[in-house]
Short mmCIF file of C-alpha atoms and ligand atoms in Angstrom, two decimals:
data_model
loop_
_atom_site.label_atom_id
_atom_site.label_comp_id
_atom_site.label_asym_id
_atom_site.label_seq_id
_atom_site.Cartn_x
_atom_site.Cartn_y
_atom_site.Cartn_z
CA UNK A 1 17.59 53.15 13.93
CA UNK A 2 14.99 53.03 16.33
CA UNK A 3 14.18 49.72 17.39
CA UNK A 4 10.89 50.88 19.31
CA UNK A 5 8.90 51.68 16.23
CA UNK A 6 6.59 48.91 14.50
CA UNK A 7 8.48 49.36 11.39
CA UNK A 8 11.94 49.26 12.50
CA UNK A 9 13.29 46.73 10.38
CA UNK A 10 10.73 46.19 7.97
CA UNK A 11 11.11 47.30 4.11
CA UNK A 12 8.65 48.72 2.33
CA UNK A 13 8.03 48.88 -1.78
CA UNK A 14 5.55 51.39 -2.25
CA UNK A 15 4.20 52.05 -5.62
CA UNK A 16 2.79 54.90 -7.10
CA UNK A 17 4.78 56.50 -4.91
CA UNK A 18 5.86 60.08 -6.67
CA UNK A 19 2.18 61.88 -5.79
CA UNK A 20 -1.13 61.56 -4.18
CA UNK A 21 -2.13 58.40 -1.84
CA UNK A 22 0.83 56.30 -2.81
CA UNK A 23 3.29 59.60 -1.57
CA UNK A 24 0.81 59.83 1.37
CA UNK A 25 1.51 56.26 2.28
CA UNK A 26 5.48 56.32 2.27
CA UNK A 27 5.42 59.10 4.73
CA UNK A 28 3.39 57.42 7.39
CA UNK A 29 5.31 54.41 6.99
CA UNK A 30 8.40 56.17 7.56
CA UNK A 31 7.29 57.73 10.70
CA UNK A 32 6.36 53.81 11.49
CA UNK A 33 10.26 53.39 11.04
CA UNK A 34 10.21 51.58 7.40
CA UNK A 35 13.02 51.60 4.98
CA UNK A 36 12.00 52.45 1.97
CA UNK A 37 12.08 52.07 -1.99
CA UNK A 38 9.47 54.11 -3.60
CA UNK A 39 8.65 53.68 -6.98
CA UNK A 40 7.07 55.40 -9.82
CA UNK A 41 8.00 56.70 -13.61
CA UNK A 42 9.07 60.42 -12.09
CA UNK A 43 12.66 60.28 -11.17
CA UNK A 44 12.92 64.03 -9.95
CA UNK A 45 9.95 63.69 -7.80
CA UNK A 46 10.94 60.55 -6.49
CA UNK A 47 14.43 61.65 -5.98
CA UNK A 48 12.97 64.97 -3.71
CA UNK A 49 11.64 62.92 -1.31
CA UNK A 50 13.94 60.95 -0.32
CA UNK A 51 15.19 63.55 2.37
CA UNK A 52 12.08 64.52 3.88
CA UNK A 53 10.84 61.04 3.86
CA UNK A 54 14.72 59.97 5.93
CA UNK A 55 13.85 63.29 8.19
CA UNK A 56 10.49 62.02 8.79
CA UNK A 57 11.79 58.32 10.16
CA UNK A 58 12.63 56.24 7.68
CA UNK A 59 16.34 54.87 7.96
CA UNK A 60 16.81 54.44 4.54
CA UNK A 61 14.79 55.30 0.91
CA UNK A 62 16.25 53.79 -2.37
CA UNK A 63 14.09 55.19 -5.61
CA UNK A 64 13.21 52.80 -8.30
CA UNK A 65 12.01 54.74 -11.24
CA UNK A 66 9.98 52.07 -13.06
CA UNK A 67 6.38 51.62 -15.24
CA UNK A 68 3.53 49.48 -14.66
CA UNK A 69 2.80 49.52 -18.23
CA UNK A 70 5.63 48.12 -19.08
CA UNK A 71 5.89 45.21 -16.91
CA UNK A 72 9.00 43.22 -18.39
CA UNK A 73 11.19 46.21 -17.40
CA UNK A 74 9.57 46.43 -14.26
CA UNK A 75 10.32 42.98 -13.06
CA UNK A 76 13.75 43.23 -14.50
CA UNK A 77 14.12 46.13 -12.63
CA UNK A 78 12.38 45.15 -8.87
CA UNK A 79 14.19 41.46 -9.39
CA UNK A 80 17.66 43.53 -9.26
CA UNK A 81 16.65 46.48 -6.72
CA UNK A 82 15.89 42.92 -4.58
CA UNK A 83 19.28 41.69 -5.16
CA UNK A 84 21.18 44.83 -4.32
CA UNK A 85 18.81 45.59 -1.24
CA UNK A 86 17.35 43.16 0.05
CA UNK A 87 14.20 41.57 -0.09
CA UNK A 88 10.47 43.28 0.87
CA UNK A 89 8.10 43.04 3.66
CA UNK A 90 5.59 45.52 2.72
CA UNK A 91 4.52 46.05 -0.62
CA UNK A 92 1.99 49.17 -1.24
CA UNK A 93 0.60 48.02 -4.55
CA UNK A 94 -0.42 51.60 -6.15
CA UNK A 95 -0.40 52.60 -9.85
CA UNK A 96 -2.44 55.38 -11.55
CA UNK A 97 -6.04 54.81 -12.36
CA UNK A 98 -7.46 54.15 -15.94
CA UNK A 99 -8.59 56.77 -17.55
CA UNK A 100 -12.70 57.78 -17.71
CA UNK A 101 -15.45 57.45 -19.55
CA UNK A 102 -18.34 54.93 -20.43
CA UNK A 103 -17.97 51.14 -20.38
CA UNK A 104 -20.15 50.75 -23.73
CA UNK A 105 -17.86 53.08 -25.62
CA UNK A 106 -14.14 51.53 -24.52
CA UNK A 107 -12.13 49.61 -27.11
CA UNK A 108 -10.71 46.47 -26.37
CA UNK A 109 -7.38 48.19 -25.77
CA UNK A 110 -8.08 50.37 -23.06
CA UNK A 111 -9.24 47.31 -21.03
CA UNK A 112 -6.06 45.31 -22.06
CA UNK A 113 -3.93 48.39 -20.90
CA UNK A 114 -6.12 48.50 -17.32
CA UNK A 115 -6.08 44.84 -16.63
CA UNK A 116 -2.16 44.71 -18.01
CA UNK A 117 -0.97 48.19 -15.49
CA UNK A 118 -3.39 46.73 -12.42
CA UNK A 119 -3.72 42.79 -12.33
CA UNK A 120 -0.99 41.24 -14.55
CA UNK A 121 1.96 44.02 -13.03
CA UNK A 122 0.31 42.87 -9.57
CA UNK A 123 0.71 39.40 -10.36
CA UNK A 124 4.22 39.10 -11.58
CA UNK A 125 5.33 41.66 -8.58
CA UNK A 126 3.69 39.13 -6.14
CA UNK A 127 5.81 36.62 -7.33
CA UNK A 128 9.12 38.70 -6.73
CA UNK A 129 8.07 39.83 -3.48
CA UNK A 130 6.71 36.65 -1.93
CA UNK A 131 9.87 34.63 -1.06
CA UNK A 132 11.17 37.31 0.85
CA UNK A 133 7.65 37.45 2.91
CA UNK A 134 7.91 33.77 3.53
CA UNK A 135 11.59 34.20 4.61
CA UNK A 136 10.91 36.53 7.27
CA UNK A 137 7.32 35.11 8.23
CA UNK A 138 6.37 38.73 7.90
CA UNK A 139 4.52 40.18 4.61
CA UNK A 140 2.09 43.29 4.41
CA UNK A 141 0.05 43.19 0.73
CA UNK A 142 -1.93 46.10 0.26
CA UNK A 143 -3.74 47.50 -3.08
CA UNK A 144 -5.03 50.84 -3.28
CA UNK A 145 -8.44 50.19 -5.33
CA UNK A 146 -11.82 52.06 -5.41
CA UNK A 147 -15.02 52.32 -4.02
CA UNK A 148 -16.55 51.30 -7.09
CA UNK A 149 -15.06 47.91 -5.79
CA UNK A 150 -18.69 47.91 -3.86
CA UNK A 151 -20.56 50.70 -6.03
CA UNK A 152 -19.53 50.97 -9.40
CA UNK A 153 -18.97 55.03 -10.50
CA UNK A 154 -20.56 56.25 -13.76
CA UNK A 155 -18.42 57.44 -16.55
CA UNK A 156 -15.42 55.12 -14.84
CA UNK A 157 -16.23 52.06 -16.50
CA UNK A 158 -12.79 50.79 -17.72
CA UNK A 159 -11.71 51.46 -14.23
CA UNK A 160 -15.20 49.84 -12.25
CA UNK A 161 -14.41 47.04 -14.36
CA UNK A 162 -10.60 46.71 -13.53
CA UNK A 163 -11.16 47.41 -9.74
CA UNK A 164 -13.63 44.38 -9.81
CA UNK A 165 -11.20 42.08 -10.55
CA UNK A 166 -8.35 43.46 -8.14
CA UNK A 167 -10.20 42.82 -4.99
CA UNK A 168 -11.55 39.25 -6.26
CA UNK A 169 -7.36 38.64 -7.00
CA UNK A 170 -6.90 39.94 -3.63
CA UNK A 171 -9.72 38.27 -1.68
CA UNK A 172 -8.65 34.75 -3.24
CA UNK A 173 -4.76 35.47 -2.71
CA UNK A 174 -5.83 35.72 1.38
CA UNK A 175 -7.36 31.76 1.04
CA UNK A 176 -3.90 31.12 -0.30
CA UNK A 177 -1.16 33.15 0.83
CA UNK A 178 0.57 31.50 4.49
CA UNK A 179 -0.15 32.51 8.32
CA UNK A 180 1.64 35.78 8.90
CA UNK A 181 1.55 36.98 5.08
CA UNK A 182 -1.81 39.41 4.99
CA UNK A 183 -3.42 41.16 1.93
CA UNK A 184 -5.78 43.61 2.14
CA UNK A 185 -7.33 46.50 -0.14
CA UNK A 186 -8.17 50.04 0.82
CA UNK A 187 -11.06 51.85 -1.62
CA UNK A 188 -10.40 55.66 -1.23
CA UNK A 189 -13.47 57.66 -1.77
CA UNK A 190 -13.08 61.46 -3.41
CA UNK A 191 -9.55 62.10 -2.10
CA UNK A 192 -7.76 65.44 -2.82
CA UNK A 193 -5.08 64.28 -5.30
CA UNK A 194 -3.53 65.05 -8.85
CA UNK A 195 -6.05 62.21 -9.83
CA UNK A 196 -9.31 63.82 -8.53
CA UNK A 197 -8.52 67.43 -9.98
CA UNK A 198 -7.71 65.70 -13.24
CA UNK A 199 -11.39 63.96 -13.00
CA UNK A 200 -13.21 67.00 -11.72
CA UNK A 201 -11.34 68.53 -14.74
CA UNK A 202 -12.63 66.53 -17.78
CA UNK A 203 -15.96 65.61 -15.93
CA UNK A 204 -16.68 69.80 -16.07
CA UNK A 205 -15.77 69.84 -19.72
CA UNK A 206 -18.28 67.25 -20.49
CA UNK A 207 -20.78 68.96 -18.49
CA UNK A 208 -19.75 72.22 -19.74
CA UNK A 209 -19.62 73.35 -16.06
CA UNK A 210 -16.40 74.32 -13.39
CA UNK A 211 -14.33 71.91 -11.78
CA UNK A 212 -15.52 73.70 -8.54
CA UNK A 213 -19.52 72.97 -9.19
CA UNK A 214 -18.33 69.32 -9.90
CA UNK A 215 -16.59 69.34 -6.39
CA UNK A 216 -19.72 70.76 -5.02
CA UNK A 217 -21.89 67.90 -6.30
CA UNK A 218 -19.23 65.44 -4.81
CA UNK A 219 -19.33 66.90 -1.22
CA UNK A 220 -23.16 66.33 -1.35
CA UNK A 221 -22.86 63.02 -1.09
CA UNK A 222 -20.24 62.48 1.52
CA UNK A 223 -21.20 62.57 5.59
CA UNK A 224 -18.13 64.05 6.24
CA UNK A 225 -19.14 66.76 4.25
CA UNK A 226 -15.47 67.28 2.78
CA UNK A 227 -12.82 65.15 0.29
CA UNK A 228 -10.37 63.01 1.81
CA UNK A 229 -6.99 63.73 2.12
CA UNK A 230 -3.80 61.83 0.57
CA UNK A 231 -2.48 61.58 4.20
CA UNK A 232 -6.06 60.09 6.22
CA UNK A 233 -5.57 57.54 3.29
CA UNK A 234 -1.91 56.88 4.19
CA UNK A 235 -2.93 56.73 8.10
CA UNK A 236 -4.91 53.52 7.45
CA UNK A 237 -2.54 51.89 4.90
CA UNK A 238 0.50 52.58 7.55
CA UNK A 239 -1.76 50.36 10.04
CA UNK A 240 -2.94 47.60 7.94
CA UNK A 241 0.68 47.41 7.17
CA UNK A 242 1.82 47.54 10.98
CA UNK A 243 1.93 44.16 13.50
CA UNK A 244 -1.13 45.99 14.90
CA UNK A 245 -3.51 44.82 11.92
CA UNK A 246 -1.98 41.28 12.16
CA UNK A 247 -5.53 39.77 12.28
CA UNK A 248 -6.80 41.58 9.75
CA UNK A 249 -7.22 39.79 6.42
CA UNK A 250 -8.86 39.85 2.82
CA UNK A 251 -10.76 43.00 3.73
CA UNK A 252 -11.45 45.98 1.11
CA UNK A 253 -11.62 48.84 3.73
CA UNK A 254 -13.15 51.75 2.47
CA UNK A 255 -11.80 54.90 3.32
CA UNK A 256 -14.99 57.35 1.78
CA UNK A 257 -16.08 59.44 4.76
CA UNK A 258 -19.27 57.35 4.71
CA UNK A 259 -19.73 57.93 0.97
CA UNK A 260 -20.89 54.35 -0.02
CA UNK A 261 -24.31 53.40 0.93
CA UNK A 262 -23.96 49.84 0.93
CA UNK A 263 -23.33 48.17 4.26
N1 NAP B 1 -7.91 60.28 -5.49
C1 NAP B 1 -9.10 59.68 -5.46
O1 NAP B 1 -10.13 60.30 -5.16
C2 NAP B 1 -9.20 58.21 -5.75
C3 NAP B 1 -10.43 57.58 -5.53
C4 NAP B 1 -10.55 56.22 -5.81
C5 NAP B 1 -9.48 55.52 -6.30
N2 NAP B 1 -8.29 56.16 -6.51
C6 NAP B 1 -7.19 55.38 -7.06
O2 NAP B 1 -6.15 55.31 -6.13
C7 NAP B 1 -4.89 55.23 -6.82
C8 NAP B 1 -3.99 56.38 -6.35
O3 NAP B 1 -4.70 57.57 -6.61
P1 NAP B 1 -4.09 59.02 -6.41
O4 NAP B 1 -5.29 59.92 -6.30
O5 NAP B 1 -3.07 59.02 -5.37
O6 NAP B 1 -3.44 59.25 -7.84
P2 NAP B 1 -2.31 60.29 -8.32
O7 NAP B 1 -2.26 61.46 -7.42
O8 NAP B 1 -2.57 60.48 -9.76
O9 NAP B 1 -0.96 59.44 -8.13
C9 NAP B 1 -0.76 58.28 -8.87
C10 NAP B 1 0.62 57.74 -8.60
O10 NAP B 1 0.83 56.58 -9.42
C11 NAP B 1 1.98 56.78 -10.24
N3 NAP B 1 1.72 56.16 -11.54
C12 NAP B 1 0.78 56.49 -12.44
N4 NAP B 1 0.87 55.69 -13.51
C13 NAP B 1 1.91 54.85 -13.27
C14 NAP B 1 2.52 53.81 -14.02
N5 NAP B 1 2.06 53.48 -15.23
N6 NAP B 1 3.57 53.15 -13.49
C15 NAP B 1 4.03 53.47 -12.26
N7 NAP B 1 3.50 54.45 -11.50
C16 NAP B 1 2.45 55.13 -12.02
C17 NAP B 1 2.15 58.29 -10.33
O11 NAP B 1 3.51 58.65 -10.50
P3 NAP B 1 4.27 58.89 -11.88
O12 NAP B 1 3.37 59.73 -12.72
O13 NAP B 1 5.52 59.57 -11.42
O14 NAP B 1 4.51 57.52 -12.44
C18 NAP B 1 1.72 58.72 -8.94
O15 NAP B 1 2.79 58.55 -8.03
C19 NAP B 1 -5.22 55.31 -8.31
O16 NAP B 1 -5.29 54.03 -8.85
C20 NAP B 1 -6.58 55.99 -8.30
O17 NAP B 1 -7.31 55.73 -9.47
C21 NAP B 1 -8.12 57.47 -6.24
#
């Protein structure tokens, strides 16, 4: 192991881990030095990056192929991945996003399903995770959210409404949580994932246009004049999650290129 690299020693659940941001994430904290245990509900894609994840720095990756929608198995199943391994310093809190469409025409349901995958999984994981993070006066919270956090986005209203409430749970959990234990949120603008191209996707449908024209209309409104990728996305969580950010505390950082007009 190398001892020189912030992460040396530190362990690292990230969720959401099998594609996009989350995937994005685990990578740059292995090059930090991290162990890992990525999770998600694709074993197979889990299980393929576990070598290129150990070739790019991390010492070890354990796969935990688990739900957030079905949160009793997921606690029974993070409670004994704890007890086997070890106990967490880092926890990338990641799950995939509700799906779209208006506010005014979502059943009760799909709200129950968004708060149950995002806040209720989040809370009984922090739980779990927090003893360890008080044992080694060392803990690294941090939930991959939205801009709509700050803006809310049209024809994501399950998910505007969901996002809300994540950064209020995180914001109050960094009044509560101890000295050395940090929480933080990141709010990805348009970033080139499976989850964009699915949204570009039905968005065109509805507007019986292309996927690319929907792109277009994205990249009008960013400064950097491009989307985001997974990996700028899993620069920034790697840091907040590194000693270097150890002042940094209840912020929702968003990572847009400039998108959001709000200061
Ligand atoms: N990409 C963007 O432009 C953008 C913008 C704003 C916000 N976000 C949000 O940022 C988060 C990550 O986005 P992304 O673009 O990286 O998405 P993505 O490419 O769709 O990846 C989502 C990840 O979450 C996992 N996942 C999905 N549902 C899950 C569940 N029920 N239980 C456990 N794992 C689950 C997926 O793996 P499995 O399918 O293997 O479980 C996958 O690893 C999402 O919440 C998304 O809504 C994304």
């Amino acid at each position: 192991m190398d001892q020189t690299l912030p992460l040396s020693g530190r362990h690292a659940l990230v969720c959401g881990a099998s594609a996009g941001i989350g995937q994005a994430s685990a990578f740059a904290l292995a090059k930090m030095g991290a162990t890992l245990t990525i999770l998600a509900r694709r074993q197979q894609r889990l299980e393929d990056l576990v070598a290129p994840l150990k070739e790019a720095g991390a010492p070890d990756v354990y796969t935990l192929v688990a739900d957030f929608d079905k949160r009793d198995d997921l606690v029974t199943k993070v409670s004994n991945h704890l007890e086997q391994h070890g106990s967490i310093q880092i926890w990338i809190n990641n799950t995939g996003g509700p799906p779209g469409g208006l506010l005014l025409e979502a059943e009760e349901e799909e709200l129950l399903t968004a708060f149950g995958r995002h806040l209720f999984s989040a809370q009984r994981l922090l739980k779990l995770l927090l003893p360890g993070m008080k044992d080694a006066g060392y803990g690294r919270i941090i939930s991959v959210l939205s801009t709509s956090v700050r803006e809310p986005i049209p024809q994501l209203g399950v998910s505007n409404t969901v996002r809300a409430a994540m950064a209020s749970w995180s914001k109050t959990l960094s009044g509560e949580l101890p000295p050395g234990i940090t929480i933080n949120s990141i709010l990805p603008g348009f970033t080139a994932t499976e989850r964009l191209a699915s949204l570009a996707e039905a968005r065109a449908e509805k507007a019986n246009t292309t996927p690319e024209d929907i792109e277009r209309g994205w990249l009008l409104s960013i400064p950097e004049g491009r989307l985001g990728s997974a990996d700028e996305l899993g620069n920034v969580i790697a840091f907040l999650a590194s000693p270097m950010a150890s002042y940094v505390r209840g912020v929702c950082l968003p990572v847009d290129g400039g998108r959001l007009r709000s200061i």
